[in-house]
Structures are given as structure tokens and as C-alpha cells.
Amino acid sequence: MSTYPSGLPPEYTSQFTSEFWWSMAFFLIGSAVVIFLLNMLLRKMLGVGKRKRFSNNYVNEKHQRIDWTIRMVAVFAVVITAIFAFYSIQIYMMFIFVIFGAIQETVRAVMEKKYAKNPNDYLFTLIQFPLSIIVIFTLAYAAFPEVIGELLSA
């Protein structure tokens, strides 16, 4: 039974939750807008066409098999991490997603370099992922400095 009138500790008052949601909105909207603008700029500079959103754009069948293998290994890594690193799981999950994302994008770039019709497709892929990670971590730190600081010191 809770001893607080609202059922929540004082740090979860409406002021705290209001600040949290403004920070979350800043992070989500800011990340989406900056990444969209960077992608648009990169596409124009490199002369690369748009990809379909939220779909798997495989270069060929080999790329699809490799990508699904990487995904299955990533799922296995997440499960193993969840079992063995339960109390410090956030930092490990962040690293797993970044590392496996980088591996997937590197495989995509190699496949695009070998098989894509546009010779600049692979350059867009190689530049886009690191820039997106930088934007996301920068805005996450700007919106939630204490959370990111705590994660990195864990």
C-alpha cells in the first residue's frame, strides 16, 4: 500500500511529468526533423533516390539472407544480455542496437557498392547511419542529461 496521496512518490508529480513530456517531445520531434533534413541534404548532394519508408530495401537475395542472419544474431544477443545483465541492461541494449545497426548498414553499403545501379547509394548509407546516431545521442543528452549521464557512468 502506498503512503503517498497520489500513489506516486513526490518526484513523479505533475511538474516532473510535464517536464518529461516536453523533453520527450523535443527529443522525438527534433530527432525526426534533423534526420529528415540531413537525409534530404545528403540525397541532393549525392544524387541518390528515396527509399521506401519502413520497408526492407534489399539489394538482392544474398543481402536479404545476410540481413536476416544479422537480425537473428541480434535477437539472440538481446535475450542473452537480458538474462545475464538484468540490472544494467539499458547501457548494454544501447550498445547492442548501435553495433548491430552499424553491422547491418555496413553490409547494406557493401551490397550497394557491388550491385546497386546508382554508384552513390553506398556513400549515402555510410554517411547516414553515423550522422543519425550522432543526432540521436546529442538530442538525447540535450533532453535528458541526467539519464544519459547515469547510463554512461553505469
mmCIF file with all atom_site columns, C-alpha atoms in Angstrom:
data_model
loop_
_atom_site.group_PDB
_atom_site.id
_atom_site.type_symbol
_atom_site.label_atom_id
_atom_site.label_alt_id
_atom_site.label_comp_id
_atom_site.label_asym_id
_atom_site.label_entity_id
_atom_site.label_seq_id
_atom_site.pdbx_PDB_ins_code
_atom_site.Cartn_x
_atom_site.Cartn_y
_atom_site.Cartn_z
_atom_site.occupancy
_atom_site.B_iso_or_equiv
_atom_site.pdbx_formal_charge
_atom_site.auth_seq_id
_atom_site.auth_comp_id
_atom_site.auth_asym_id
_atom_site.auth_atom_id
_atom_site.pdbx_PDB_model_num
ATOM 1   C CA . MET A 1 1   ? 0.000  0.000   0.000   1.00 0.00 ? 1   MET A CA 1
ATOM 2   C CA . SER A 1 2   ? 1.357  3.401   -0.999  1.00 0.00 ? 2   SER A CA 1
ATOM 3   C CA . THR A 1 3   ? 1.951  6.098   1.613   1.00 0.00 ? 3   THR A CA 1
ATOM 4   C CA . TYR A 1 4   ? 1.686  8.917   -0.951  1.00 0.00 ? 4   TYR A CA 1
ATOM 5   C CA . PRO A 1 5   ? -1.730 10.517  -1.609  1.00 0.00 ? 5   PRO A CA 1
ATOM 6   C CA . SER A 1 6   ? -1.400 10.142  -5.384  1.00 0.00 ? 6   SER A CA 1
ATOM 7   C CA . GLY A 1 7   ? 0.155  6.697   -5.121  1.00 0.00 ? 7   GLY A CA 1
ATOM 8   C CA . LEU A 1 8   ? 3.391  8.048   -6.602  1.00 0.00 ? 8   LEU A CA 1
ATOM 9   C CA . PRO A 1 9   ? 6.493  9.421   -4.902  1.00 0.00 ? 9   PRO A CA 1
ATOM 10  C CA . PRO A 1 10  ? 6.877  13.236  -4.905  1.00 0.00 ? 10  PRO A CA 1
ATOM 11  C CA . GLU A 1 11  ? 9.395  13.209  -7.774  1.00 0.00 ? 11  GLU A CA 1
ATOM 12  C CA . TYR A 1 12  ? 6.618  11.941  -10.058 1.00 0.00 ? 12  TYR A CA 1
ATOM 13  C CA . THR A 1 13  ? 4.384  14.960  -9.597  1.00 0.00 ? 13  THR A CA 1
ATOM 14  C CA . SER A 1 14  ? 2.664  16.752  -12.457 1.00 0.00 ? 14  SER A CA 1
ATOM 15  C CA . GLN A 1 15  ? 5.571  19.211  -12.742 1.00 0.00 ? 15  GLN A CA 1
ATOM 16  C CA . PHE A 1 16  ? 8.029  16.350  -13.233 1.00 0.00 ? 16  PHE A CA 1
ATOM 17  C CA . THR A 1 17  ? 5.844  14.536  -15.732 1.00 0.00 ? 17  THR A CA 1
ATOM 18  C CA . SER A 1 18  ? 5.172  17.780  -17.620 1.00 0.00 ? 18  SER A CA 1
ATOM 19  C CA . GLU A 1 19  ? 8.921  18.460  -17.916 1.00 0.00 ? 19  GLU A CA 1
ATOM 20  C CA . PHE A 1 20  ? 9.482  14.878  -19.004 1.00 0.00 ? 20  PHE A CA 1
ATOM 21  C CA . TRP A 1 21  ? 6.888  15.057  -21.788 1.00 0.00 ? 21  TRP A CA 1
ATOM 22  C CA . TRP A 1 22  ? 8.239  18.390  -23.064 1.00 0.00 ? 22  TRP A CA 1
ATOM 23  C CA . SER A 1 23  ? 11.728 16.876  -23.116 1.00 0.00 ? 23  SER A CA 1
ATOM 24  C CA . MET A 1 24  ? 10.431 13.757  -24.856 1.00 0.00 ? 24  MET A CA 1
ATOM 25  C CA . ALA A 1 25  ? 8.616  15.864  -27.465 1.00 0.00 ? 25  ALA A CA 1
ATOM 26  C CA . PHE A 1 26  ? 11.789 17.909  -28.047 1.00 0.00 ? 26  PHE A CA 1
ATOM 27  C CA . PHE A 1 27  ? 13.822 14.726  -28.452 1.00 0.00 ? 27  PHE A CA 1
ATOM 28  C CA . LEU A 1 28  ? 11.407 12.906  -30.784 1.00 0.00 ? 28  LEU A CA 1
ATOM 29  C CA . ILE A 1 29  ? 10.411 15.857  -32.959 1.00 0.00 ? 29  ILE A CA 1
ATOM 30  C CA . GLY A 1 30  ? 13.934 17.283  -33.001 1.00 0.00 ? 30  GLY A CA 1
ATOM 31  C CA . SER A 1 31  ? 15.475 13.941  -33.977 1.00 0.00 ? 31  SER A CA 1
ATOM 32  C CA . ALA A 1 32  ? 12.916 13.345  -36.724 1.00 0.00 ? 32  ALA A CA 1
ATOM 33  C CA . VAL A 1 33  ? 13.283 16.845  -38.207 1.00 0.00 ? 33  VAL A CA 1
ATOM 34  C CA . VAL A 1 34  ? 17.087 16.956  -38.091 1.00 0.00 ? 34  VAL A CA 1
ATOM 35  C CA . ILE A 1 35  ? 17.476 13.446  -39.535 1.00 0.00 ? 35  ILE A CA 1
ATOM 36  C CA . PHE A 1 36  ? 14.907 14.212  -42.261 1.00 0.00 ? 36  PHE A CA 1
ATOM 37  C CA . LEU A 1 37  ? 16.747 17.421  -43.223 1.00 0.00 ? 37  LEU A CA 1
ATOM 38  C CA . LEU A 1 38  ? 20.151 15.719  -43.174 1.00 0.00 ? 38  LEU A CA 1
ATOM 39  C CA . ASN A 1 39  ? 18.828 12.888  -45.368 1.00 0.00 ? 39  ASN A CA 1
ATOM 40  C CA . MET A 1 40  ? 17.290 15.372  -47.800 1.00 0.00 ? 40  MET A CA 1
ATOM 41  C CA . LEU A 1 41  ? 20.563 17.320  -47.999 1.00 0.00 ? 41  LEU A CA 1
ATOM 42  C CA . LEU A 1 42  ? 22.641 14.146  -48.452 1.00 0.00 ? 42  LEU A CA 1
ATOM 43  C CA . ARG A 1 43  ? 20.307 12.861  -51.170 1.00 0.00 ? 43  ARG A CA 1
ATOM 44  C CA . LYS A 1 44  ? 20.600 16.101  -53.114 1.00 0.00 ? 44  LYS A CA 1
ATOM 45  C CA . MET A 1 45  ? 24.389 16.244  -52.716 1.00 0.00 ? 45  MET A CA 1
ATOM 46  C CA . LEU A 1 46  ? 24.910 12.606  -53.748 1.00 0.00 ? 46  LEU A CA 1
ATOM 47  C CA . GLY A 1 47  ? 22.092 12.357  -56.298 1.00 0.00 ? 47  GLY A CA 1
ATOM 48  C CA . VAL A 1 48  ? 20.513 9.371   -54.560 1.00 0.00 ? 48  VAL A CA 1
ATOM 49  C CA . GLY A 1 49  ? 16.834 8.405   -54.909 1.00 0.00 ? 49  GLY A CA 1
ATOM 50  C CA . LYS A 1 50  ? 14.465 7.983   -51.978 1.00 0.00 ? 50  LYS A CA 1
ATOM 51  C CA . ARG A 1 51  ? 13.901 4.584   -50.392 1.00 0.00 ? 51  ARG A CA 1
ATOM 52  C CA . LYS A 1 52  ? 10.508 3.393   -49.257 1.00 0.00 ? 52  LYS A CA 1
ATOM 53  C CA . ARG A 1 53  ? 9.940  4.188   -45.598 1.00 0.00 ? 53  ARG A CA 1
ATOM 54  C CA . PHE A 1 54  ? 9.690  1.355   -43.073 1.00 0.00 ? 54  PHE A CA 1
ATOM 55  C CA . SER A 1 55  ? 10.300 -1.379  -45.610 1.00 0.00 ? 55  SER A CA 1
ATOM 56  C CA . ASN A 1 56  ? 13.150 -3.728  -46.298 1.00 0.00 ? 56  ASN A CA 1
ATOM 57  C CA . ASN A 1 57  ? 15.007 -2.454  -49.322 1.00 0.00 ? 57  ASN A CA 1
ATOM 58  C CA . TYR A 1 58  ? 17.246 -5.379  -50.118 1.00 0.00 ? 58  TYR A CA 1
ATOM 59  C CA . VAL A 1 59  ? 19.698 -5.051  -52.973 1.00 0.00 ? 59  VAL A CA 1
ATOM 60  C CA . ASN A 1 60  ? 19.366 -8.760  -53.807 1.00 0.00 ? 60  ASN A CA 1
ATOM 61  C CA . GLU A 1 61  ? 18.537 -12.177 -52.309 1.00 0.00 ? 61  GLU A CA 1
ATOM 62  C CA . LYS A 1 62  ? 22.021 -12.561 -50.797 1.00 0.00 ? 62  LYS A CA 1
ATOM 63  C CA . HIS A 1 63  ? 21.633 -9.235  -48.998 1.00 0.00 ? 63  HIS A CA 1
ATOM 64  C CA . GLN A 1 64  ? 18.275 -10.397 -47.597 1.00 0.00 ? 64  GLN A CA 1
ATOM 65  C CA . ARG A 1 65  ? 19.760 -13.643 -46.220 1.00 0.00 ? 65  ARG A CA 1
ATOM 66  C CA . ILE A 1 66  ? 22.705 -11.853 -44.626 1.00 0.00 ? 66  ILE A CA 1
ATOM 67  C CA . ASP A 1 67  ? 20.451 -9.178  -43.129 1.00 0.00 ? 67  ASP A CA 1
ATOM 68  C CA . TRP A 1 68  ? 18.111 -11.740 -41.573 1.00 0.00 ? 68  TRP A CA 1
ATOM 69  C CA . THR A 1 69  ? 21.076 -13.653 -40.153 1.00 0.00 ? 69  THR A CA 1
ATOM 70  C CA . ILE A 1 70  ? 22.331 -10.448 -38.514 1.00 0.00 ? 70  ILE A CA 1
ATOM 71  C CA . ARG A 1 71  ? 18.854 -9.795  -37.111 1.00 0.00 ? 71  ARG A CA 1
ATOM 72  C CA . MET A 1 72  ? 18.608 -13.278 -35.601 1.00 0.00 ? 72  MET A CA 1
ATOM 73  C CA . VAL A 1 73  ? 22.054 -12.928 -34.001 1.00 0.00 ? 73  VAL A CA 1
ATOM 74  C CA . ALA A 1 74  ? 20.970 -9.533  -32.625 1.00 0.00 ? 74  ALA A CA 1
ATOM 75  C CA . VAL A 1 75  ? 17.809 -11.035 -31.113 1.00 0.00 ? 75  VAL A CA 1
ATOM 76  C CA . PHE A 1 76  ? 19.918 -13.801 -29.550 1.00 0.00 ? 76  PHE A CA 1
ATOM 77  C CA . ALA A 1 77  ? 22.317 -11.176 -28.152 1.00 0.00 ? 77  ALA A CA 1
ATOM 78  C CA . VAL A 1 78  ? 19.409 -9.196  -26.676 1.00 0.00 ? 78  VAL A CA 1
ATOM 79  C CA . VAL A 1 79  ? 17.977 -12.293 -24.984 1.00 0.00 ? 79  VAL A CA 1
ATOM 80  C CA . ILE A 1 80  ? 21.352 -13.345 -23.572 1.00 0.00 ? 80  ILE A CA 1
ATOM 81  C CA . THR A 1 81  ? 22.007 -9.798  -22.366 1.00 0.00 ? 81  THR A CA 1
ATOM 82  C CA . ALA A 1 82  ? 18.574 -9.638  -20.735 1.00 0.00 ? 82  ALA A CA 1
ATOM 83  C CA . ILE A 1 83  ? 19.315 -12.851 -18.856 1.00 0.00 ? 83  ILE A CA 1
ATOM 84  C CA . PHE A 1 84  ? 22.855 -12.097 -17.688 1.00 0.00 ? 84  PHE A CA 1
ATOM 85  C CA . ALA A 1 85  ? 22.906 -8.299  -17.330 1.00 0.00 ? 85  ALA A CA 1
ATOM 86  C CA . PHE A 1 86  ? 19.445 -7.604  -15.957 1.00 0.00 ? 86  PHE A CA 1
ATOM 87  C CA . TYR A 1 87  ? 20.382 -4.766  -13.589 1.00 0.00 ? 87  TYR A CA 1
ATOM 88  C CA . SER A 1 88  ? 22.486 -2.800  -16.083 1.00 0.00 ? 88  SER A CA 1
ATOM 89  C CA . ILE A 1 89  ? 20.554 -3.758  -19.176 1.00 0.00 ? 89  ILE A CA 1
ATOM 90  C CA . GLN A 1 90  ? 19.958 -0.264  -20.603 1.00 0.00 ? 90  GLN A CA 1
ATOM 91  C CA . ILE A 1 91  ? 23.564 0.506   -21.493 1.00 0.00 ? 91  ILE A CA 1
ATOM 92  C CA . TYR A 1 92  ? 24.101 -2.952  -22.966 1.00 0.00 ? 92  TYR A CA 1
ATOM 93  C CA . MET A 1 93  ? 20.945 -2.715  -25.072 1.00 0.00 ? 93  MET A CA 1
ATOM 94  C CA . MET A 1 94  ? 22.023 0.678   -26.364 1.00 0.00 ? 94  MET A CA 1
ATOM 95  C CA . PHE A 1 95  ? 25.376 -0.743  -27.432 1.00 0.00 ? 95  PHE A CA 1
ATOM 96  C CA . ILE A 1 96  ? 23.793 -3.854  -28.970 1.00 0.00 ? 96  ILE A CA 1
ATOM 97  C CA . PHE A 1 97  ? 21.431 -1.768  -31.095 1.00 0.00 ? 97  PHE A CA 1
ATOM 98  C CA . VAL A 1 98  ? 24.195 0.576   -32.237 1.00 0.00 ? 98  VAL A CA 1
ATOM 99  C CA . ILE A 1 99  ? 26.644 -2.233  -33.006 1.00 0.00 ? 99  ILE A CA 1
ATOM 100 C CA . PHE A 1 100 ? 24.168 -4.419  -34.874 1.00 0.00 ? 100 PHE A CA 1
ATOM 101 C CA . GLY A 1 101 ? 22.757 -1.372  -36.661 1.00 0.00 ? 101 GLY A CA 1
ATOM 102 C CA . ALA A 1 102 ? 26.265 -0.490  -37.790 1.00 0.00 ? 102 ALA A CA 1
ATOM 103 C CA . ILE A 1 103 ? 26.856 -4.051  -38.988 1.00 0.00 ? 103 ILE A CA 1
ATOM 104 C CA . GLN A 1 104 ? 23.578 -4.057  -40.937 1.00 0.00 ? 104 GLN A CA 1
ATOM 105 C CA . GLU A 1 105 ? 24.327 -0.706  -42.552 1.00 0.00 ? 105 GLU A CA 1
ATOM 106 C CA . THR A 1 106 ? 27.870 -1.796  -43.430 1.00 0.00 ? 106 THR A CA 1
ATOM 107 C CA . VAL A 1 107 ? 26.507 -4.930  -45.127 1.00 0.00 ? 107 VAL A CA 1
ATOM 108 C CA . ARG A 1 108 ? 23.979 -2.757  -46.979 1.00 0.00 ? 108 ARG A CA 1
ATOM 109 C CA . ALA A 1 109 ? 26.763 -0.413  -48.123 1.00 0.00 ? 109 ALA A CA 1
ATOM 110 C CA . VAL A 1 110 ? 28.890 -3.329  -49.371 1.00 0.00 ? 110 VAL A CA 1
ATOM 111 C CA . MET A 1 111 ? 25.930 -4.763  -51.283 1.00 0.00 ? 111 MET A CA 1
ATOM 112 C CA . GLU A 1 112 ? 25.087 -1.352  -52.735 1.00 0.00 ? 112 GLU A CA 1
ATOM 113 C CA . LYS A 1 113 ? 28.710 -0.817  -53.761 1.00 0.00 ? 113 LYS A CA 1
ATOM 114 C CA . LYS A 1 114 ? 28.733 -4.153  -55.598 1.00 0.00 ? 114 LYS A CA 1
ATOM 115 C CA . TYR A 1 115 ? 25.214 -4.345  -57.032 1.00 0.00 ? 115 TYR A CA 1
ATOM 116 C CA . ALA A 1 116 ? 23.315 -1.016  -56.922 1.00 0.00 ? 116 ALA A CA 1
ATOM 117 C CA . LYS A 1 117 ? 22.581 0.926   -60.097 1.00 0.00 ? 117 LYS A CA 1
ATOM 118 C CA . ASN A 1 118 ? 23.485 4.291   -58.561 1.00 0.00 ? 118 ASN A CA 1
ATOM 119 C CA . PRO A 1 119 ? 27.191 4.379   -57.593 1.00 0.00 ? 119 PRO A CA 1
ATOM 120 C CA . ASN A 1 120 ? 26.487 6.844   -54.750 1.00 0.00 ? 120 ASN A CA 1
ATOM 121 C CA . ASP A 1 121 ? 23.943 4.691   -52.906 1.00 0.00 ? 121 ASP A CA 1
ATOM 122 C CA . TYR A 1 122 ? 26.611 3.157   -50.709 1.00 0.00 ? 122 TYR A CA 1
ATOM 123 C CA . LEU A 1 123 ? 28.042 6.584   -49.807 1.00 0.00 ? 123 LEU A CA 1
ATOM 124 C CA . PHE A 1 124 ? 24.630 7.731   -48.613 1.00 0.00 ? 124 PHE A CA 1
ATOM 125 C CA . THR A 1 125 ? 24.318 4.590   -46.477 1.00 0.00 ? 125 THR A CA 1
ATOM 126 C CA . LEU A 1 126 ? 27.799 5.006   -44.971 1.00 0.00 ? 126 LEU A CA 1
ATOM 127 C CA . ILE A 1 127 ? 27.194 8.668   -44.093 1.00 0.00 ? 127 ILE A CA 1
ATOM 128 C CA . GLN A 1 128 ? 23.563 8.442   -42.966 1.00 0.00 ? 128 GLN A CA 1
ATOM 129 C CA . PHE A 1 129 ? 23.895 5.945   -40.099 1.00 0.00 ? 129 PHE A CA 1
ATOM 130 C CA . PRO A 1 130 ? 26.732 7.657   -38.178 1.00 0.00 ? 130 PRO A CA 1
ATOM 131 C CA . LEU A 1 131 ? 25.093 11.065  -38.611 1.00 0.00 ? 131 LEU A CA 1
ATOM 132 C CA . SER A 1 132 ? 21.767 9.713   -37.355 1.00 0.00 ? 132 SER A CA 1
ATOM 133 C CA . ILE A 1 133 ? 23.438 8.159   -34.299 1.00 0.00 ? 133 ILE A CA 1
ATOM 134 C CA . ILE A 1 134 ? 25.220 11.436  -33.540 1.00 0.00 ? 134 ILE A CA 1
ATOM 135 C CA . VAL A 1 135 ? 21.951 13.388  -33.832 1.00 0.00 ? 135 VAL A CA 1
ATOM 136 C CA . ILE A 1 136 ? 20.043 10.927  -31.629 1.00 0.00 ? 136 ILE A CA 1
ATOM 137 C CA . PHE A 1 137 ? 22.683 10.822  -28.876 1.00 0.00 ? 137 PHE A CA 1
ATOM 138 C CA . THR A 1 138 ? 23.189 14.588  -28.959 1.00 0.00 ? 138 THR A CA 1
ATOM 139 C CA . LEU A 1 139 ? 19.480 15.359  -28.684 1.00 0.00 ? 139 LEU A CA 1
ATOM 140 C CA . ALA A 1 140 ? 19.002 12.626  -26.071 1.00 0.00 ? 140 ALA A CA 1
ATOM 141 C CA . TYR A 1 141 ? 21.730 14.232  -23.971 1.00 0.00 ? 141 TYR A CA 1
ATOM 142 C CA . ALA A 1 142 ? 20.212 17.692  -24.511 1.00 0.00 ? 142 ALA A CA 1
ATOM 143 C CA . ALA A 1 143 ? 16.741 16.492  -23.492 1.00 0.00 ? 143 ALA A CA 1
ATOM 144 C CA . PHE A 1 144 ? 17.717 14.064  -20.709 1.00 0.00 ? 144 PHE A CA 1
ATOM 145 C CA . PRO A 1 145 ? 21.248 14.903  -19.466 1.00 0.00 ? 145 PRO A CA 1
ATOM 146 C CA . GLU A 1 146 ? 20.853 13.158  -16.106 1.00 0.00 ? 146 GLU A CA 1
ATOM 147 C CA . VAL A 1 147 ? 19.543 9.942   -17.664 1.00 0.00 ? 147 VAL A CA 1
ATOM 148 C CA . ILE A 1 148 ? 22.242 9.746   -20.329 1.00 0.00 ? 148 ILE A CA 1
ATOM 149 C CA . GLY A 1 149 ? 24.914 10.657  -17.776 1.00 0.00 ? 149 GLY A CA 1
ATOM 150 C CA . GLU A 1 150 ? 23.695 7.897   -15.475 1.00 0.00 ? 150 GLU A CA 1
ATOM 151 C CA . LEU A 1 151 ? 23.624 5.384   -18.338 1.00 0.00 ? 151 LEU A CA 1
ATOM 152 C CA . LEU A 1 152 ? 27.159 6.195   -19.397 1.00 0.00 ? 152 LEU A CA 1
ATOM 153 C CA . SER A 1 153 ? 28.507 6.014   -15.851 1.00 0.00 ? 153 SER A CA 1
ATOM 154 C CA . ALA A 1 154 ? 26.946 2.593   -15.226 1.00 0.00 ? 154 ALA A CA 1
#
